[in-house]
Amino acid sequence: MANPLTSARRRPAAAIAPASFAVSPVSRALRIGWFAVAVSAVLPLGSRAFAQATAADAATQTDVAARTLAFQVPAGPLPGAIAGFAEAAGVSVSAPPELVRGLASPGVNGAYPIRQGLERLLAGTGLVAVPSGADTWILRRQPSSSAADAAILPEIQVEGRYHRSQVTEGSGSYLGGPTDSSTGLTLSLRETPQSVSIITRQQMDDQGLLSIADVLQQTPGVTVAQDNTQRYAFSSRGFSLDNFQYDGLPSLSTSDGSWDTFSTTSTAIYDRIEVVRGASGLLNGTGYPSGSVNLVRKRPTRDFQGQIAMTAGSWDRYRGEVDLSSPLSESGGIRGRVVAAQQNRHAFFDYYQQKERIFYGIVEADLTPSTLLSLGLDHQENEGTGSSWTHIPLFFSDGTRATFPRSFSPAAKWGRTVQESDKVFATLDHQFSNDWQAKVALGYKRNKLKEALISNGVGFIDADTHSMLGYTSQFPSGSKEKTIDLQLRGPFELGGRRHEAVVGWSLSSVNSHSISSNGVPTSYDIPDIFHWDNNPPRPTGYVTSEAPISTLQRAAYGTVRLRPTDALSLIAGARVNSYDWSQVWRGDGWQEPSSINVSGKVTPYAGVVYDVDAYNSVYASYTDIFKPLAWYFDRNNRQLDPQTGTSYEVGAKGEYFDGKLNTAIAVFQIKQSNVALLDPNATRPDGSAAYTAAKGVTSNGFELNAVGEVAPGWQVMAGYTYRNSKDATGAKVNTTDPEQLFKLATTYRFPGRWSALTIGGNVYWQSRIYYTASVGGRDVVADQKSYAIAGLMARYEFSRQLSASLNINNLFDKTYYSGLGSYGSAYYGEPRNALMTVNYKF
């Protein structure tokens, strides 16, 4: 297995002027391309500042070990702490992976010479730092007084910078570390032949990203549309994004149609969120060619640490969070962590209130020096009153547009939604002496949903009287999911070179049950939708139908990474999948069964990465698409055939400033058959939405991305995406997703005496979207023109423990739709609002 702490092909982390990067015309051309990313207005300034700062360091560095610097590295896992220290000091700190595995650092805060800072960072770990060159340090076990012990600790000569840890908590960076979310192999962003973005704990804290929807709103290439008060729709490259993983374990219930609570899940329990764009069937099995989202939970630390955060914001938003981590044994071989949070809030429109509660607990135990057992659970619940099913209706009965103020609510005052999600998980990791690793992961998830609502967005407003029909319903439902994944990974020798492989087997089952109850009376006549009391009579009886659903997925998968040369990586993989889905929709004296059965479906994956030089790579990847359309029926009530196709991606990636800045350019093409599109001119026999299968849909586009540190203290996450999706006739599809997206999130921490202050902000821009409906036999269009919203943030650290931050969102109070077209309705984006957070660490 490649050493995750060193990279022999890279230079040490000494101060290197950017001019020394140029080694070939190709390299120079690629680098020009990187800096054409949409942050080009600021990035050249950052690179010049970085060059000036590093050149100044090189000129004045006569005694590196004695140089005094200000450090703020929190306690936590040792790999992450070393990464943060190395970045702050501008040095390389290296060690074999087995030397630091499972250790934790007490952190270092304050101004110290580098040598003394390292001593504090390594206190209690049994390790020491030994200088090896001007700006290079290597870690060794603390020598004993025994000559025999000393004899087995030879001098280790290591070149290369410290490889960034996967853990982002405490890193202070917007740049994530290696990830296995794409191929199953643990690869850096540059080594992965697909588009990947990692939203780190630092970015979540800086930008006030309190929910998964908030995170995906800042993720390059991802569109977030809000359908109603509690539901979001995510998409990437023009297609629904519904493949979710928890700590790398795929969740079948997020993609088989069973209701899940991931859209409103709090980020309090997560270290980072990894998003792969493009087809991801290798690890997820079935899915759209949009990508996957991996939610990675926080882990325990060997030393005690904790924090308390209190937040207050617009519309009576109040939130409290407690996060505690501690060893549970004297040696730290058993350790635990708990996170609890609660939030209460109102909304910018009438009647809506929300309560959110989160609890997370995990225990880790080192059964042996090579075996780690993890057990945990998380519970999240969301309760809303004044909830809506559809939202603001878009059209009058004559086809003209209807407009409402942002404060308008279409919901009944008594409308209520309660979501609960419980997840229990366990993993057993064992590291063999030959660097192979075996992992067993188990997951159990239970979801509950109760809703009592009135739907007012279905249909049209009478053009003369402004009357409208509302439909009362309740939807109690639930699901239980069980998952097991067995995985073996490691290096092997072939042709005198070292390669890597991963093989696995997984089994997932979901049993869900939903009840759809129309109120008696089933409809309510609203005399004037613009002037009503939002208090229709509660239904006194119900006509009920129900739908038990069973889903079973079995799969074997494998990936191999061959290294025929130092510069060339060939990645090949496949997944063999079996998928069984059945539903029986039944009511009083009737039932309607439907099922899907697929066996031995092979999803191939291929990728190639070539290192042009030490800083730039080019890549290409290919995979197939397979998505059963279990919930999509046409106007004749016939279930649509599975969606199939191919996905291609080519691009180039770069690492600059000793890996602190990553950039990427990607061009993609997705070809599909049997794409489910909403039928605007018909419904199913029961009145629900009907779909048609487009014979062929092609989506073409490209992305530009940059993430990391563009100058000392200056963090950036930026991306621009363009995509164009058309069917076989050349007509545009997925028009409620923008064709163009630009996103930028950034912070700058001042140096020297102002180092307690950090400022930053974010910008979001999207192109026009539109929704087409049929009124009286003619098509009418509702659109949201292109718009931009901006936010600001500032944080001041009063001490090493106490800080306060302010986030202002939608700074210029832009009025726009954040969701368009769900059942002919729209949802306004939030007006200008603010969040103030006070955080105390101990």
mmCIF file of C-alpha atoms in Angstrom, residues 65-224:
data_model
loop_
_atom_site.group_PDB
_atom_site.id
_atom_site.type_symbol
_atom_site.label_atom_id
_atom_site.label_comp_id
_atom_site.label_asym_id
_atom_site.label_seq_id
_atom_site.Cartn_x
_atom_site.Cartn_y
_atom_site.Cartn_z
ATOM 1 C CA ALA A 65 14.062 25.185 14.142
ATOM 2 C CA ALA A 66 14.330 28.448 16.097
ATOM 3 C CA ARG A 67 11.789 30.387 14.038
ATOM 4 C CA THR A 68 8.804 31.434 16.180
ATOM 5 C CA LEU A 69 5.330 31.122 14.681
ATOM 6 C CA ALA A 70 1.754 31.385 15.957
ATOM 7 C CA PHE A 71 -0.013 28.018 15.986
ATOM 8 C CA GLN A 72 -3.663 27.163 16.514
ATOM 9 C CA VAL A 73 -3.835 23.413 16.039
ATOM 10 C CA PRO A 74 -6.683 21.855 18.057
ATOM 11 C CA ALA A 75 -6.488 18.512 19.792
ATOM 12 C CA GLY A 76 -7.514 15.565 17.662
ATOM 13 C CA PRO A 77 -6.272 12.600 15.646
ATOM 14 C CA LEU A 78 -2.503 12.842 15.197
ATOM 15 C CA PRO A 79 -2.464 12.655 11.370
ATOM 16 C CA GLY A 80 -4.808 15.635 11.095
ATOM 17 C CA ALA A 81 -2.915 17.578 13.771
ATOM 18 C CA ILE A 82 0.398 17.004 11.956
ATOM 19 C CA ALA A 83 -1.159 18.156 8.687
ATOM 20 C CA GLY A 84 -2.387 21.366 10.297
ATOM 21 C CA PHE A 85 0.973 22.022 11.964
ATOM 22 C CA ALA A 86 2.940 21.344 8.780
ATOM 23 C CA GLU A 87 0.773 23.745 6.805
ATOM 24 C CA ALA A 88 1.035 26.477 9.426
ATOM 25 C CA ALA A 89 4.823 26.114 9.703
ATOM 26 C CA GLY A 90 5.523 25.560 5.990
ATOM 27 C CA VAL A 91 7.525 22.429 6.715
ATOM 28 C CA SER A 92 7.353 18.745 5.840
ATOM 29 C CA VAL A 93 6.582 16.269 8.641
ATOM 30 C CA SER A 94 6.789 12.613 7.598
ATOM 31 C CA ALA A 95 6.424 9.158 9.118
ATOM 32 C CA PRO A 96 5.396 5.609 8.257
ATOM 33 C CA PRO A 97 1.599 5.238 8.541
ATOM 34 C CA GLU A 98 1.774 2.507 11.179
ATOM 35 C CA LEU A 99 3.709 4.857 13.467
ATOM 36 C CA VAL A 100 0.851 7.360 13.846
ATOM 37 C CA ARG A 101 -2.191 5.139 13.353
ATOM 38 C CA GLY A 102 -4.666 5.484 16.242
ATOM 39 C CA LEU A 103 -2.701 8.214 18.054
ATOM 40 C CA ALA A 104 -4.049 11.607 19.064
ATOM 41 C CA SER A 105 -2.421 14.969 19.659
ATOM 42 C CA PRO A 106 -3.172 17.439 22.474
ATOM 43 C CA GLY A 107 -2.782 20.199 19.924
ATOM 44 C CA VAL A 108 -0.689 23.327 20.126
ATOM 45 C CA ASN A 109 -1.900 26.891 20.604
ATOM 46 C CA GLY A 110 0.307 29.931 20.906
ATOM 47 C CA ALA A 111 3.618 31.271 19.587
ATOM 48 C CA TYR A 112 6.495 28.780 19.686
ATOM 49 C CA PRO A 113 9.648 27.919 17.785
ATOM 50 C CA ILE A 114 8.953 25.073 15.385
ATOM 51 C CA ARG A 115 10.939 22.553 17.431
ATOM 52 C CA GLN A 116 9.099 23.424 20.641
ATOM 53 C CA GLY A 117 5.782 23.459 18.813
ATOM 54 C CA LEU A 118 6.421 19.930 17.560
ATOM 55 C CA GLU A 119 7.251 18.783 21.071
ATOM 56 C CA ARG A 120 3.908 20.095 22.316
ATOM 57 C CA LEU A 121 2.104 18.610 19.334
ATOM 58 C CA LEU A 122 3.569 15.153 20.049
ATOM 59 C CA ALA A 123 3.252 15.260 23.849
ATOM 60 C CA GLY A 124 1.984 11.946 25.175
ATOM 61 C CA THR A 125 2.264 10.112 21.846
ATOM 62 C CA GLY A 126 5.651 8.484 22.488
ATOM 63 C CA LEU A 127 7.020 10.083 19.327
ATOM 64 C CA VAL A 128 9.703 12.663 18.666
ATOM 65 C CA ALA A 129 10.494 14.828 15.638
ATOM 66 C CA VAL A 130 13.992 14.639 14.152
ATOM 67 C CA PRO A 131 15.185 17.293 11.655
ATOM 68 C CA SER A 132 16.197 15.996 8.240
ATOM 69 C CA GLY A 133 17.085 18.981 6.096
ATOM 70 C CA ALA A 134 16.188 22.652 6.205
ATOM 71 C CA ASP A 135 12.420 22.311 6.307
ATOM 72 C CA THR A 136 11.921 18.575 6.774
ATOM 73 C CA TRP A 137 11.186 16.615 9.942
ATOM 74 C CA ILE A 138 10.685 12.901 10.427
ATOM 75 C CA LEU A 139 8.874 11.194 13.284
ATOM 76 C CA ARG A 140 10.436 8.398 15.327
ATOM 77 C CA ARG A 141 9.539 6.548 18.456
ATOM 78 C CA GLN A 142 11.022 8.167 21.528
ATOM 79 C CA PRO A 143 14.377 6.460 22.152
ATOM 80 C CA SER A 144 14.641 4.295 25.250
ATOM 81 C CA SER A 145 17.684 3.933 27.443
ATOM 82 C CA SER A 146 18.158 0.385 26.193
ATOM 83 C CA ALA A 147 20.855 -0.089 23.594
ATOM 84 C CA ALA A 148 18.858 -2.982 22.202
ATOM 85 C CA ASP A 149 15.897 -0.732 21.698
ATOM 86 C CA ALA A 150 18.029 1.882 20.054
ATOM 87 C CA ALA A 151 19.419 -0.700 17.684
ATOM 88 C CA ILE A 152 16.020 -1.321 16.146
ATOM 89 C CA LEU A 153 15.408 2.367 15.485
ATOM 90 C CA PRO A 154 17.651 3.192 12.531
ATOM 91 C CA GLU A 155 17.698 6.646 10.995
ATOM 92 C CA ILE A 156 14.805 7.001 8.526
ATOM 93 C CA GLN A 157 15.466 9.202 5.530
ATOM 94 C CA VAL A 158 12.196 10.339 3.948
ATOM 95 C CA GLU A 159 11.612 12.886 1.210
ATOM 96 C CA GLY A 160 8.291 14.495 0.461
ATOM 97 C CA ARG A 161 5.588 16.473 2.120
ATOM 98 C CA TYR A 162 3.145 15.149 4.660
ATOM 99 C CA HIS A 163 0.150 13.629 2.864
ATOM 100 C CA ARG A 164 -3.011 15.345 4.025
ATOM 101 C CA SER A 165 -5.080 13.303 6.471
ATOM 102 C CA GLN A 166 -8.604 12.237 5.585
ATOM 103 C CA VAL A 167 -9.850 13.855 8.824
ATOM 104 C CA THR A 168 -10.656 17.526 8.177
ATOM 105 C CA GLU A 169 -11.618 18.578 11.708
ATOM 106 C CA GLY A 170 -8.946 20.906 13.008
ATOM 107 C CA SER A 171 -7.178 21.158 9.639
ATOM 108 C CA GLY A 172 -8.165 24.804 9.147
ATOM 109 C CA SER A 173 -8.429 24.083 5.428
ATOM 110 C CA TYR A 174 -11.058 23.931 2.673
ATOM 111 C CA LEU A 175 -8.988 21.201 0.985
ATOM 112 C CA GLY A 176 -9.903 17.640 1.906
ATOM 113 C CA GLY A 177 -7.573 14.667 1.930
ATOM 114 C CA PRO A 178 -7.638 11.305 0.168
ATOM 115 C CA THR A 179 -11.027 9.722 -0.504
ATOM 116 C CA ASP A 180 -12.327 6.310 -1.562
ATOM 117 C CA SER A 181 -15.840 7.522 -2.452
ATOM 118 C CA SER A 182 -15.276 7.158 -6.213
ATOM 119 C CA THR A 183 -13.373 3.910 -6.807
ATOM 120 C CA GLY A 184 -13.076 2.196 -3.420
ATOM 121 C CA LEU A 185 -9.334 2.924 -3.484
ATOM 122 C CA THR A 186 -8.012 5.619 -1.174
ATOM 123 C CA LEU A 187 -6.755 8.232 -3.618
ATOM 124 C CA SER A 188 -5.995 11.928 -3.513
ATOM 125 C CA LEU A 189 -8.188 14.278 -5.542
ATOM 126 C CA ARG A 190 -5.485 14.449 -8.214
ATOM 127 C CA GLU A 191 -5.202 10.650 -8.409
ATOM 128 C CA THR A 192 -8.981 10.148 -8.792
ATOM 129 C CA PRO A 193 -10.194 10.039 -12.438
ATOM 130 C CA GLN A 194 -13.504 11.709 -11.628
ATOM 131 C CA SER A 195 -14.781 15.040 -10.345
ATOM 132 C CA VAL A 196 -14.797 15.065 -6.539
ATOM 133 C CA SER A 197 -15.469 17.871 -4.048
ATOM 134 C CA ILE A 198 -14.983 17.614 -0.282
ATOM 135 C CA ILE A 199 -16.715 20.104 2.004
ATOM 136 C CA THR A 200 -14.532 20.154 5.119
ATOM 137 C CA ARG A 201 -15.473 20.799 8.711
ATOM 138 C CA GLN A 202 -13.712 24.158 8.442
ATOM 139 C CA GLN A 203 -15.887 25.286 5.529
ATOM 140 C CA MET A 204 -19.061 24.139 7.286
ATOM 141 C CA ASP A 205 -18.114 26.137 10.387
ATOM 142 C CA ASP A 206 -16.955 29.223 8.484
ATOM 143 C CA GLN A 207 -19.950 29.508 6.173
ATOM 144 C CA GLY A 208 -22.621 28.504 8.710
ATOM 145 C CA LEU A 209 -23.650 25.325 6.864
ATOM 146 C CA LEU A 210 -26.010 23.697 9.364
ATOM 147 C CA SER A 211 -27.827 21.192 7.105
ATOM 148 C CA ILE A 212 -26.964 18.833 4.259
ATOM 149 C CA ALA A 213 -28.947 21.105 1.936
ATOM 150 C CA ASP A 214 -26.725 24.034 3.018
ATOM 151 C CA VAL A 215 -23.594 22.000 2.244
ATOM 152 C CA LEU A 216 -24.766 20.901 -1.199
ATOM 153 C CA GLN A 217 -25.776 24.495 -1.962
ATOM 154 C CA GLN A 218 -22.050 25.364 -1.746
ATOM 155 C CA THR A 219 -20.792 22.204 -3.480
ATOM 156 C CA PRO A 220 -19.597 22.886 -7.053
ATOM 157 C CA GLY A 221 -21.798 21.370 -9.741
ATOM 158 C CA VAL A 222 -24.732 20.498 -7.452
ATOM 159 C CA THR A 223 -28.188 22.099 -7.691
ATOM 160 C CA VAL A 224 -30.450 22.337 -4.634
#
